[in-house]
CSV table of C-alpha atoms in Angstrom, one decimal:
chain,number,residue,atom,x,y,z
A,15,MET,CA,-0.1,0.0,0.0
A,16,ASN,CA,1.5,3.4,-0.9
A,17,ILE,CA,0.9,6.6,0.8
A,18,ILE,CA,-1.9,7.8,-1.4
A,19,GLU,CA,-3.7,4.6,-1.0
A,20,ALA,CA,-3.3,4.9,2.8
A,21,ILE,CA,-5.0,8.3,2.7
A,22,GLN,CA,-7.8,6.9,0.7
A,23,ARG,CA,-8.3,3.7,2.8
A,24,ARG,CA,-7.7,5.1,6.1
A,25,HIS,CA,-10.9,5.9,8.2
A,26,SER,CA,-11.4,6.4,11.9
A,27,VAL,CA,-11.9,3.1,13.8
A,28,ARG,CA,-13.1,3.0,17.4
A,29,GLN,CA,-13.7,-0.6,18.1
A,30,TYR,CA,-10.6,-2.8,18.3
A,31,LEU,CA,-9.7,-6.5,18.5
A,32,GLU,CA,-7.8,-8.2,21.2
A,33,LYS,CA,-4.7,-8.7,18.9
A,34,GLU,CA,-1.4,-7.9,19.9
A,35,ILE,CA,0.7,-5.4,17.6
A,36,PRO,CA,3.8,-7.5,16.3
A,37,GLU,CA,7.1,-6.4,17.6
A,38,GLU,CA,8.5,-5.6,14.2
A,39,ILE,CA,5.5,-3.3,13.5
A,40,VAL,CA,6.0,-1.7,16.9
A,41,GLU,CA,9.7,-1.1,16.2
A,42,ARG,CA,8.8,0.7,12.8
A,43,LEU,CA,6.2,2.9,14.5
A,44,LEU,CA,8.8,3.9,17.2
A,45,ALA,CA,11.5,4.6,14.6
A,46,ALA,CA,9.0,7.0,12.8
A,47,MET,CA,8.0,8.5,16.3
A,48,ARG,CA,11.6,9.3,17.2
A,49,ALA,CA,12.2,10.9,13.8
A,50,CYS,CA,9.1,13.0,14.1
A,51,ASN,CA,9.9,13.9,17.8
A,52,GLN,CA,13.4,15.2,16.6
A,53,VAL,CA,12.4,17.2,13.6
A,54,GLY,CA,9.0,18.5,15.0
A,55,GLY,CA,10.3,19.1,18.5
A,56,LEU,CA,7.5,16.9,20.1
A,57,HIS,CA,7.0,14.2,22.6
A,58,MET,CA,5.1,11.4,21.0
A,59,HIS,CA,4.9,8.2,23.1
A,60,LEU,CA,3.5,4.8,22.1
A,61,VAL,CA,1.6,3.3,25.2
A,62,LEU,CA,0.9,-0.5,24.9
A,63,HIS,CA,-1.3,-2.8,26.8
A,64,GLU,CA,-3.1,0.0,28.9
A,65,PRO,CA,-6.7,-0.3,28.7
A,66,GLU,CA,-7.6,2.3,31.4
A,67,ALA,CA,-7.5,5.6,29.2
A,68,PHE,CA,-10.3,4.5,27.2
A,69,SER,CA,-12.5,2.8,29.9
A,70,GLY,CA,-14.2,5.9,31.0
A,71,LEU,CA,-17.8,6.8,30.6
A,72,ARG,CA,-16.7,9.5,28.0
A,73,SER,CA,-15.0,7.0,25.9
A,74,LYS,CA,-17.8,4.6,26.1
A,75,ALA,CA,-20.3,7.2,25.2
A,76,MET,CA,-18.1,7.8,22.0
A,77,ARG,CA,-18.3,4.1,21.3
A,78,PHE,CA,-14.7,3.2,21.9
A,79,ARG,CA,-14.1,-0.5,22.6
A,80,GLY,CA,-11.2,-2.6,23.1
A,81,VAL,CA,-8.5,0.2,23.0
A,82,ASN,CA,-5.4,-1.2,24.8
A,83,ASN,CA,-2.9,0.8,22.7
A,84,TYR,CA,-2.5,4.5,22.0
A,85,ILE,CA,-0.1,7.3,21.0
A,86,ILE,CA,0.2,10.3,23.1
A,87,LEU,CA,1.0,13.6,21.3
A,88,ALA,CA,2.6,16.1,23.6
A,89,GLY,CA,5.4,18.8,23.7
A,90,GLU,CA,6.5,21.9,25.1
A,91,LYS,CA,3.7,24.6,25.3
A,92,ASP,CA,4.0,27.3,22.4
A,93,ASP,CA,1.8,28.8,19.7
A,94,THR,CA,2.6,26.1,17.2
A,95,LEU,CA,2.4,22.8,19.3
A,96,GLU,CA,-1.0,21.8,18.3
A,97,GLU,CA,-0.4,22.2,14.5
A,98,ARG,CA,3.0,20.3,14.8
A,99,CYS,CA,1.2,17.5,16.7
A,100,GLY,CA,-1.4,17.3,13.9
A,101,TYR,CA,1.1,17.3,11.2
A,102,TYR,CA,3.6,14.8,12.5
A,103,GLY,CA,1.0,12.7,14.1
A,104,GLU,CA,-0.8,12.1,10.8
A,105,LYS,CA,2.4,10.9,9.3
A,106,VAL,CA,2.6,8.2,12.0
A,107,VAL,CA,-1.1,7.4,11.5
A,108,LEU,CA,-0.7,6.9,7.7
A,109,LEU,CA,2.3,4.8,8.3
A,110,ALA,CA,0.2,2.7,10.7
A,111,GLN,CA,-2.3,2.3,7.9
A,112,GLN,CA,0.3,1.0,5.5
A,113,LEU,CA,1.4,-1.4,8.2
A,114,GLY,CA,-2.2,-2.9,8.4
A,115,LEU,CA,-3.3,-1.1,11.5
A,116,ASN,CA,-6.3,1.1,12.2
A,117,THR,CA,-6.4,4.4,14.1
A,118,CYS,CA,-8.5,7.2,15.6
A,119,TRP,CA,-7.6,10.7,16.6
A,120,VAL,CA,-8.9,11.6,20.0
A,121,GLY,CA,-9.1,15.0,21.6
A,122,SER,CA,-10.4,14.8,25.0
A,123,THR,CA,-12.5,11.8,25.5
A,124,PHE,CA,-9.6,9.7,27.1
A,125,LYS,CA,-8.2,9.7,30.6
A,126,LYS,CA,-4.6,10.9,30.7
A,127,LYS,CA,-2.3,8.5,32.5
A,128,PRO,CA,1.0,10.7,33.1
A,129,GLU,CA,2.7,7.9,34.6
A,130,CYS,CA,2.8,6.0,31.3
A,131,TYR,CA,4.6,8.7,29.3
A,132,ASN,CA,6.6,10.8,31.7
A,133,LEU,CA,6.3,14.3,30.3
A,134,ALA,CA,9.1,16.8,31.3
A,135,PRO,CA,8.2,20.0,32.9
A,136,GLY,CA,6.3,22.5,30.6
A,137,GLU,CA,5.1,19.8,28.2
A,138,LYS,CA,1.5,19.4,27.4
A,139,VAL,CA,-0.7,16.6,26.1
A,140,VAL,CA,-2.4,17.8,23.1
A,141,ALA,CA,-4.3,14.6,21.8
A,142,ALA,CA,-4.1,10.8,21.6
A,143,ILE,CA,-4.4,8.2,18.8
A,144,ALA,CA,-6.1,4.9,19.4
A,145,ILE,CA,-4.2,2.3,17.5
A,146,GLY,CA,-4.5,-1.4,16.9
A,147,TYR,CA,-6.3,-3.9,14.7
A,148,GLY,CA,-9.9,-2.6,14.1
A,149,ALA,CA,-12.9,-4.9,14.7
A,150,ASN,CA,-13.9,-3.0,11.3
A,151,GLN,CA,-12.2,-0.6,8.7
A,152,GLY,CA,-14.4,2.3,9.6
A,153,LYS,CA,-16.5,4.0,6.8
A,154,ASN,CA,-16.5,7.0,4.5
A,155,ARG,CA,-17.5,10.3,5.8
A,156,LYS,CA,-19.6,12.9,4.2
A,157,SER,CA,-17.5,15.4,2.8
A,158,LYS,CA,-17.5,19.0,1.7
A,159,SER,CA,-16.9,19.9,-2.1
A,160,MET,CA,-13.5,21.4,-3.3
A,161,CYS,CA,-15.0,24.8,-3.7
A,162,ASP,CA,-16.2,24.7,-0.1
A,163,VAL,CA,-12.7,24.3,1.2
A,164,SER,CA,-10.5,26.1,-1.4
A,165,ASP,CA,-10.4,28.6,-4.2
A,166,GLY,CA,-10.2,25.8,-6.8
A,167,THR,CA,-12.6,23.5,-8.5
A,168,GLU,CA,-12.2,20.0,-9.9
A,169,VAL,CA,-13.2,21.2,-13.5
A,170,SER,CA,-11.3,24.5,-13.7
A,171,LEU,CA,-8.7,24.3,-16.4
A,172,SER,CA,-6.9,27.2,-14.8
A,173,VAL,CA,-6.1,25.2,-11.6
A,174,PRO,CA,-3.0,23.2,-11.8
A,175,GLU,CA,-3.3,19.4,-11.2
A,176,TRP,CA,-0.8,19.4,-8.3
A,177,TYR,CA,-3.2,21.9,-6.6
A,178,LYS,CA,-6.4,19.7,-7.1
A,179,ASN,CA,-4.7,16.7,-5.9
A,180,GLY,CA,-3.5,18.4,-2.8
A,181,VAL,CA,-7.0,19.8,-1.9
A,182,LEU,CA,-8.6,16.4,-2.7
A,183,ALA,CA,-6.1,14.8,-0.3
A,184,ALA,CA,-6.7,17.4,2.4
A,185,MET,CA,-10.4,16.6,2.2
A,186,LEU,CA,-9.7,12.9,3.1
A,187,ALA,CA,-8.0,14.2,6.3
A,188,PRO,CA,-9.6,13.4,9.7
A,189,THR,CA,-10.9,16.6,11.4
A,190,ALA,CA,-12.6,17.1,14.8
A,191,MET,CA,-16.4,16.3,14.4
A,192,ASN,CA,-15.7,16.0,10.7
A,193,ARG,CA,-16.2,19.8,10.3
A,194,GLN,CA,-13.5,20.2,7.6
A,195,SER,CA,-13.0,23.6,8.9
A,196,PHE,CA,-10.1,24.9,6.8
A,197,TYR,CA,-9.7,26.9,3.4
A,198,PHE,CA,-6.8,26.9,0.9
A,199,GLU,CA,-5.8,29.5,-1.4
A,200,ARG,CA,-3.3,29.5,-4.1
A,201,PHE,CA,-1.0,32.4,-5.4
A,202,GLY,CA,1.0,30.8,-8.3
A,203,ASN,CA,2.9,28.0,-6.6
A,204,VAL,CA,2.6,29.6,-3.2
A,205,VAL,CA,-0.4,28.0,-1.0
A,206,SER,CA,-1.9,29.3,2.1
A,207,VAL,CA,-4.5,27.5,4.4
A,208,GLU,CA,-6.4,28.9,7.3
A,209,ALA,CA,-8.1,27.0,10.0
A,210,GLY,CA,-11.6,27.9,11.2
A,211,LYS,CA,-12.8,28.4,14.6
A,212,GLY,CA,-13.4,25.9,17.2
A,213,PRO,CA,-11.7,23.2,19.4
A,214,PHE,CA,-8.8,21.2,17.8
A,215,THR,CA,-8.8,23.2,14.6
A,216,LYS,CA,-5.2,23.9,14.8
A,217,VAL,CA,-4.5,20.2,15.3
A,218,ASP,CA,-6.7,19.6,12.3
A,219,LEU,CA,-4.8,22.3,10.4
A,220,GLY,CA,-1.4,20.1,10.9
A,221,ILE,CA,-3.3,17.0,9.7
A,222,VAL,CA,-4.7,18.7,6.7
A,223,LYS,CA,-1.4,20.2,5.8
A,224,CYS,CA,0.3,16.8,6.0
A,225,HIS,CA,-2.2,15.5,3.4
A,226,PHE,CA,-2.0,18.4,1.2
A,227,GLU,CA,1.7,18.1,0.9
A,228,ILE,CA,1.4,14.3,-0.1
A,229,GLY,CA,-1.3,14.9,-2.5
A,230,ALA,CA,0.3,17.9,-4.3
A,231,GLY,CA,4.0,16.9,-4.0
A,232,LYS,CA,6.1,19.0,-1.8
A,233,ASP,CA,8.3,20.1,-4.7
A,234,ASN,CA,5.4,21.7,-6.6
A,235,PHE,CA,4.7,24.6,-4.1
A,236,ARG,CA,5.6,26.5,-1.0
A,237,TRP,CA,3.6,27.4,2.0
A,238,MET,CA,2.8,31.0,2.8
A,239,PRO,CA,4.2,32.2,5.2
A,240,GLU,CA,6.4,29.2,5.9
A,241,ASP,CA,6.4,25.4,6.3
A,242,VAL,CA,5.4,23.6,9.3
């Protein structure tokens, strides 16, 4: 499965099987997380065999079942932390999909277990990602149209193919409550994207930028004002 196929096939999954993640897959995830932590200035941590974080009433109300493994996304507090967590966290999510695993981004409906990931002073937990072998593969979500989330359309001859592909990939990105609260604009080969208002929209922005880069091809454009 290539990365574009992973974007297309990946859906949020909330029910998981009692099936252990093989050691070789764990090692690949950990290697990717170490790389993302280094370049992104983050503290991502894989927690295995820990069922309590998703055992509360809020998790059950959101239909989480069998979640024993999850990734914590954290880092030192600053204005870019949430976006960086979304961007680099989604890179790990897509790798997990390529490795045959399922995932679900989680903003607040989990119990924090600080003894499992030992944050440094000044670090903050932003979100979690449930991970494992899903009881199902999830399902497609209702999506906005390209013109709802960008200044381009699929049929316009004046919009370059790389831009269309980038926006289409971004439209497949997971966002909080499936709001798709973002908007892309293009100025030649310079692209800007703004997040809407609401909780976790900065995390969503990072996820969406990750998808856009993969769909568009990072060599075809540059971000305004700067890359993540």
